[in-house]
Amino acid sequence: MIILMILFTLLGGITLSAQSSINGAFGRNAGTLETTLLTFITGTMFLAVFILFFGQGNLSALFEAPKWQLSAAFLGTMYLLLTVIAVPRIGVIATSIAGIIGQLVIGMFIDNFGWFNSLVLPLDWKRMTAILFMFIALYFVYKGNKRSSHETEMKTT
Amino acid sequence: MIRYLSYVLALLAGAALSFEGAIYGELGKHIGELETSFYNFFMGSIIVGLLWIFFGKGNISYVVKAPKWTMLGGVLGVVYLTSIVVSVPFVGIGMTMAAIIIGQMIMSMVIEHFGWLGSMKSKINKEKIFALIAMVISLILIN
């Protein structure tokens, strides 16, 4: 069961990278804002159908929720917009890894200060080392990307 | 220059995702997970819709001409969110995030290696493998 769940979650990650590349390709033809808009609209439609069948929560409680919680929608929008901008310029892998690093580093800060009612997990030496390794990874992605785009250019010219 | 800027933008995108996750975790407790996702996509449509009305310079009519599979972006986002909601109670948030990140990194490399899904072809090389190893090490350190 546990293994099945981990596989299912791996699939979640796979769909995220597939989304980045599909949107990147679409964005080259239709434009950044247009691609992001389409992604949100189709996502909304699918979720609407989902909620009608499986929704157990209380959508109307949305109006009573604190406004700072609702403002997260701007962040969700920012994420998608920035991804659609970055993918055609630096590629899927660099966008994914840079995105993951931003996510993990900020995640650790949130944990460290216990913002948004999160569990307080201090930024210890293990987590500091982890951040160091992430930036090493970013460096290698940059290097690797540069080399493979150089090689492709050599072939085409 | 635009290259470096794009890396910074991608880092920012990830940072936004982290804040979003932490805040939506709170909202999800009140209104439910699926409802939170719905709210995210619904509000996103409105925000980007407004931006598009004022600043849209692209070609929205491409939607009709584009191959149908390129419409799948939004659906895939839903699969991603649902997989998190379903698996966190079973394996915990740490394991969930690690599995998602590893799936995402490996798949990104494979997609670009073969130039699938309209991406620019970019071969897997030594440096990219090193990057993957460094990321796995940092995931182990975090968990």
Short mmCIF file of C-alpha atoms in Angstrom, two decimals:
data_model
loop_
_atom_site.label_atom_id
_atom_site.label_comp_id
_atom_site.label_asym_id
_atom_site.label_seq_id
_atom_site.Cartn_x
_atom_site.Cartn_y
_atom_site.Cartn_z
CA MET A 1 0.00 0.00 0.00
CA ILE A 2 2.77 2.39 1.02
CA ILE A 3 4.77 1.54 -2.12
CA LEU A 4 1.66 2.14 -4.22
CA MET A 5 1.19 5.56 -2.62
CA ILE A 6 4.82 6.51 -3.27
CA LEU A 7 4.43 5.45 -6.90
CA PHE A 8 1.26 7.50 -7.13
CA THR A 9 3.10 10.53 -5.76
CA LEU A 10 5.96 9.99 -8.22
CA LEU A 11 3.27 10.21 -10.89
CA GLY A 12 2.26 13.56 -9.40
CA GLY A 13 5.79 14.86 -9.96
CA ILE A 14 5.84 13.43 -13.47
CA THR A 15 2.63 15.26 -14.39
CA LEU A 16 4.13 18.50 -13.08
CA SER A 17 7.12 18.30 -15.42
CA ALA A 18 4.85 17.24 -18.29
CA GLN A 19 2.71 20.29 -17.54
CA SER A 20 5.75 22.58 -17.66
CA SER A 21 6.86 21.32 -21.07
CA ILE A 22 3.38 21.27 -22.59
CA ASN A 23 2.76 24.81 -21.38
CA GLY A 24 6.18 25.92 -22.60
CA ALA A 25 5.42 24.60 -26.08
CA PHE A 26 1.95 26.12 -26.09
CA GLY A 27 3.32 29.42 -24.82
CA ARG A 28 5.72 29.77 -27.74
CA ASN A 29 2.73 29.85 -30.08
CA ALA A 30 -0.02 31.48 -28.04
CA GLY A 31 1.81 33.78 -25.61
CA THR A 32 2.51 33.62 -21.87
CA LEU A 33 -0.67 35.15 -20.45
CA GLU A 34 -2.83 33.21 -22.89
CA THR A 35 -1.25 29.89 -21.87
CA THR A 36 -1.61 30.59 -18.16
CA LEU A 37 -5.23 31.62 -18.64
CA LEU A 38 -6.03 28.44 -20.54
CA THR A 39 -4.38 26.29 -17.86
CA PHE A 40 -6.44 27.94 -15.12
CA ILE A 41 -9.71 27.76 -17.02
CA THR A 42 -9.39 24.07 -17.92
CA GLY A 43 -8.24 23.28 -14.37
CA THR A 44 -11.29 25.12 -12.96
CA MET A 45 -13.65 23.20 -15.22
CA PHE A 46 -12.22 19.82 -14.26
CA LEU A 47 -12.26 20.63 -10.56
CA ALA A 48 -15.86 21.86 -10.80
CA VAL A 49 -16.90 18.44 -12.11
CA PHE A 50 -14.75 16.72 -9.46
CA ILE A 51 -16.28 18.69 -6.61
CA LEU A 52 -19.83 18.01 -7.76
CA PHE A 53 -19.13 14.29 -7.46
CA PHE A 54 -16.55 14.00 -4.68
CA GLY A 55 -16.58 17.30 -2.79
CA GLN A 56 -16.98 16.82 0.95
CA GLY A 57 -15.84 20.23 2.13
CA ASN A 58 -17.75 23.44 2.46
CA LEU A 59 -17.13 25.82 -0.40
CA SER A 60 -19.30 28.57 1.08
CA ALA A 61 -16.95 28.80 4.08
CA LEU A 62 -14.68 30.56 1.60
CA PHE A 63 -16.46 33.82 2.40
CA GLU A 64 -15.70 33.50 6.10
CA ALA A 65 -12.04 32.53 5.63
CA PRO A 66 -9.44 35.16 6.62
CA LYS A 67 -8.35 37.30 3.68
CA TRP A 68 -4.65 36.46 4.10
CA GLN A 69 -5.49 32.83 3.38
CA LEU A 70 -7.38 33.80 0.26
CA SER A 71 -4.47 35.90 -1.00
CA ALA A 72 -2.54 32.69 -1.72
CA ALA A 73 -4.32 32.62 -5.08
CA PHE A 74 -2.00 35.40 -6.23
CA LEU A 75 0.97 33.19 -5.38
CA GLY A 76 -0.51 30.27 -7.32
CA THR A 77 -0.95 32.56 -10.29
CA MET A 78 2.58 33.89 -9.95
CA TYR A 79 3.99 30.36 -9.93
CA LEU A 80 2.29 29.36 -13.15
CA LEU A 81 3.05 32.63 -14.93
CA LEU A 82 6.75 32.54 -14.01
CA THR A 83 7.04 28.89 -15.09
CA VAL A 84 5.49 29.64 -18.47
CA ILE A 85 7.98 32.53 -18.88
CA ALA A 86 11.05 30.51 -17.84
CA VAL A 87 10.56 27.18 -19.67
CA PRO A 88 11.00 28.45 -23.26
CA ARG A 89 14.17 30.32 -22.19
CA ILE A 90 16.07 27.86 -19.99
CA GLY A 91 14.23 24.56 -20.58
CA VAL A 92 12.19 22.17 -18.46
CA ILE A 93 14.92 20.67 -16.28
CA ALA A 94 16.49 23.99 -15.24
CA THR A 95 13.06 25.50 -14.52
CA SER A 96 12.05 22.42 -12.49
CA ILE A 97 15.23 22.28 -10.41
CA ALA A 98 15.40 26.05 -9.79
CA GLY A 99 11.71 25.96 -8.85
CA ILE A 100 12.22 23.05 -6.46
CA ILE A 101 15.16 24.81 -4.79
CA GLY A 102 13.18 28.02 -4.30
CA GLN A 103 10.38 25.94 -2.84
CA LEU A 104 12.55 23.94 -0.44
CA VAL A 105 14.62 26.89 0.78
CA ILE A 106 11.55 29.01 1.52
CA GLY A 107 9.88 25.92 3.01
CA MET A 108 12.75 25.63 5.48
CA PHE A 109 12.48 29.31 6.39
CA ILE A 110 8.75 28.91 6.99
CA ASP A 111 9.51 25.89 9.22
CA ASN A 112 12.26 27.75 11.06
CA PHE A 113 10.05 30.68 12.03
CA GLY A 114 6.83 28.66 12.29
CA TRP A 115 4.98 31.03 9.97
CA PHE A 116 1.37 30.25 8.96
CA ASN A 117 0.84 27.96 11.99
CA SER A 118 3.39 25.47 10.64
CA LEU A 119 5.39 23.10 12.80
CA VAL A 120 8.56 24.81 14.07
CA LEU A 121 11.57 22.93 12.68
CA PRO A 122 14.83 24.84 13.28
CA LEU A 123 17.32 25.44 10.48
CA ASP A 124 20.05 23.12 11.81
CA TRP A 125 23.38 22.19 10.19
CA LYS A 126 21.78 19.31 8.28
CA ARG A 127 19.33 21.65 6.62
CA MET A 128 22.08 24.21 5.97
CA THR A 129 24.15 21.51 4.24
CA ALA A 130 21.06 20.56 2.24
CA ILE A 131 20.77 24.15 0.99
CA LEU A 132 24.45 24.07 0.00
CA PHE A 133 23.91 20.88 -2.02
CA MET A 134 20.92 22.43 -3.74
CA PHE A 135 22.98 25.31 -4.99
CA ILE A 136 25.64 22.86 -6.17
CA ALA A 137 22.82 21.12 -8.10
CA LEU A 138 21.72 24.43 -9.60
CA TYR A 139 25.29 25.14 -10.71
CA PHE A 140 25.55 21.74 -12.42
CA VAL A 141 22.21 22.18 -14.16
CA TYR A 142 23.35 25.53 -15.49
CA LYS A 143 26.63 24.00 -16.69
CA GLY A 144 24.96 20.91 -18.17
CA ASN A 145 22.34 22.99 -19.92
CA LYS A 146 24.92 25.29 -21.42
CA ARG A 147 26.93 22.35 -22.70
CA SER A 148 24.00 20.55 -24.29
CA SER A 149 22.60 23.67 -25.94
CA HIS A 150 26.13 24.40 -27.22
CA GLU A 151 26.31 20.88 -28.68
CA THR A 152 22.94 21.25 -30.40
CA GLU A 153 24.03 24.56 -31.90
CA MET A 154 27.23 22.95 -33.20
CA LYS A 155 25.17 20.28 -34.94
CA THR A 156 22.72 22.63 -36.56
CA THR A 157 25.30 25.09 -37.88
CA MET B 1 21.24 38.31 -19.17
CA ILE B 2 17.73 37.08 -19.93
CA ARG B 3 19.08 33.61 -19.12
CA TYR B 4 20.16 34.51 -15.57
CA LEU B 5 16.92 36.36 -15.05
CA SER B 6 14.96 33.26 -16.05
CA TYR B 7 16.77 31.23 -13.39
CA VAL B 8 15.86 33.85 -10.80
CA LEU B 9 12.24 33.81 -12.00
CA ALA B 10 12.12 30.02 -11.67
CA LEU B 11 13.52 30.26 -8.11
CA LEU B 12 10.85 32.84 -7.32
CA ALA B 13 8.18 30.57 -8.77
CA GLY B 14 9.22 27.82 -6.35
CA ALA B 15 9.27 30.28 -3.45
CA ALA B 16 5.72 31.34 -4.32
CA LEU B 17 4.67 27.70 -4.38
CA SER B 18 6.01 27.16 -0.85
CA PHE B 19 4.13 30.14 0.60
CA GLU B 20 1.06 29.05 -1.29
CA GLY B 21 1.30 25.51 0.08
CA ALA B 22 1.65 26.69 3.68
CA ILE B 23 -1.27 29.11 3.41
CA TYR B 24 -3.55 26.71 1.52
CA GLY B 25 -2.86 24.09 4.18
CA GLU B 26 -4.69 26.39 6.60
CA LEU B 27 -7.49 27.18 4.17
CA GLY B 28 -7.90 23.48 3.38
CA LYS B 29 -8.73 22.76 7.03
CA HIS B 30 -11.74 25.06 6.80
CA ILE B 31 -13.17 24.46 3.36
CA GLY B 32 -11.70 21.07 2.25
CA GLU B 33 -8.80 20.14 -0.07
CA LEU B 34 -10.63 19.80 -3.37
CA GLU B 35 -12.46 23.03 -2.64
CA THR B 36 -9.14 24.77 -1.98
CA SER B 37 -7.77 23.57 -5.33
CA PHE B 38 -10.94 24.75 -7.01
CA TYR B 39 -10.63 28.15 -5.35
CA ASN B 40 -7.00 28.38 -6.54
CA PHE B 41 -7.86 27.64 -10.16
CA PHE B 42 -11.00 29.77 -10.13
CA MET B 43 -9.27 32.84 -8.68
CA GLY B 44 -6.29 32.21 -10.95
CA SER B 45 -8.59 32.31 -13.97
CA ILE B 46 -9.96 35.67 -12.84
CA ILE B 47 -6.56 37.21 -12.05
CA VAL B 48 -4.94 36.07 -15.30
CA GLY B 49 -8.15 36.88 -17.20
CA LEU B 50 -7.87 40.48 -16.01
CA LEU B 51 -4.14 40.63 -16.81
CA TRP B 52 -4.86 39.21 -20.24
CA ILE B 53 -7.58 41.78 -21.00
CA PHE B 54 -5.15 44.60 -20.25
CA PHE B 55 -1.80 43.20 -21.34
CA GLY B 56 -2.50 40.18 -23.57
CA LYS B 57 -0.48 40.48 -26.75
CA GLY B 58 -0.43 36.82 -27.74
CA ASN B 59 -2.73 34.85 -29.89
CA ILE B 60 -5.63 33.32 -27.92
CA SER B 61 -7.25 31.98 -31.08
CA TYR B 62 -4.35 29.52 -31.22
CA VAL B 63 -6.46 27.52 -28.76
CA VAL B 64 -8.67 26.37 -31.63
CA LYS B 65 -5.78 25.45 -33.92
CA ALA B 66 -3.45 23.84 -31.37
CA PRO B 67 -3.18 20.07 -31.15
CA LYS B 68 -5.62 18.85 -28.51
CA TRP B 69 -2.98 17.31 -26.24
CA THR B 70 -1.52 20.75 -25.57
CA MET B 71 -4.75 21.54 -23.69
CA LEU B 72 -3.85 19.01 -21.02
CA GLY B 73 -1.77 21.43 -18.90
CA GLY B 74 -4.64 22.30 -16.56
CA VAL B 75 -5.73 18.69 -16.09
CA LEU B 76 -2.20 17.63 -15.21
CA GLY B 77 -2.07 20.33 -12.53
CA VAL B 78 -5.18 18.78 -11.01
CA VAL B 79 -3.60 15.29 -11.03
CA TYR B 80 -0.58 16.74 -9.22
CA LEU B 81 -2.61 18.40 -6.47
CA THR B 82 -4.82 15.35 -6.01
CA SER B 83 -1.84 13.01 -5.70
CA ILE B 84 -0.51 15.15 -2.84
CA VAL B 85 -3.84 15.29 -1.02
CA VAL B 86 -4.29 11.52 -1.31
CA SER B 87 -0.81 10.39 -0.30
CA VAL B 88 0.11 12.75 2.56
CA PRO B 89 -2.06 10.91 5.12
CA PHE B 90 -0.41 7.58 4.16
CA VAL B 91 3.28 8.41 3.83
CA GLY B 92 3.62 11.89 5.39
CA ILE B 93 4.51 15.23 3.84
CA GLY B 94 8.31 14.65 3.78
CA MET B 95 8.10 11.43 1.78
CA THR B 96 5.41 12.90 -0.47
CA MET B 97 7.49 15.95 -1.36
CA ALA B 98 10.63 13.85 -1.91
CA ALA B 99 8.76 11.45 -4.23
CA ILE B 100 7.21 14.34 -6.17
CA ILE B 101 10.52 16.14 -6.56
CA ILE B 102 12.37 13.02 -7.68
CA GLY B 103 9.59 12.16 -10.15
CA GLN B 104 9.65 15.70 -11.48
CA MET B 105 13.44 15.90 -11.88
CA ILE B 106 13.87 12.54 -13.58
CA MET B 107 10.90 13.09 -15.90
CA SER B 108 12.10 16.59 -16.85
CA MET B 109 15.43 15.13 -17.93
CA VAL B 110 13.79 12.34 -19.92
CA ILE B 111 11.32 14.74 -21.59
CA GLU B 112 14.10 17.08 -22.68
CA HIS B 113 16.44 14.29 -23.67
CA PHE B 114 13.96 13.07 -26.26
CA GLY B 115 12.40 16.46 -26.96
CA TRP B 116 8.93 15.18 -26.01
CA LEU B 117 5.84 17.35 -25.54
CA GLY B 118 7.20 20.14 -27.70
CA SER B 119 10.24 20.82 -25.50
CA MET B 120 13.60 21.82 -26.92
CA LYS B 121 15.81 18.76 -27.20
CA SER B 122 18.63 18.81 -24.67
CA LYS B 123 20.71 15.69 -24.04
CA ILE B 124 21.27 14.20 -20.58
CA ASN B 125 24.94 14.69 -19.65
CA LYS B 126 27.37 14.24 -16.77
CA GLU B 127 26.57 17.61 -15.22
CA LYS B 128 22.83 16.94 -15.13
CA ILE B 129 23.39 13.58 -13.43
CA PHE B 130 25.61 15.32 -10.83
CA ALA B 131 22.84 17.84 -10.27
CA LEU B 132 20.35 15.03 -9.70
CA ILE B 133 22.69 13.34 -7.19
CA ALA B 134 23.22 16.63 -5.31
CA MET B 135 19.44 17.11 -5.09
CA VAL B 136 18.92 13.56 -3.76
CA ILE B 137 21.61 14.18 -1.10
CA SER B 138 19.91 17.37 0.04
CA LEU B 139 16.51 15.64 0.16
CA ILE B 140 18.02 12.94 2.40
CA LEU B 141 19.51 15.65 4.63
CA ILE B 142 16.18 17.42 4.98
CA ASN B 143 14.12 14.34 5.83
#
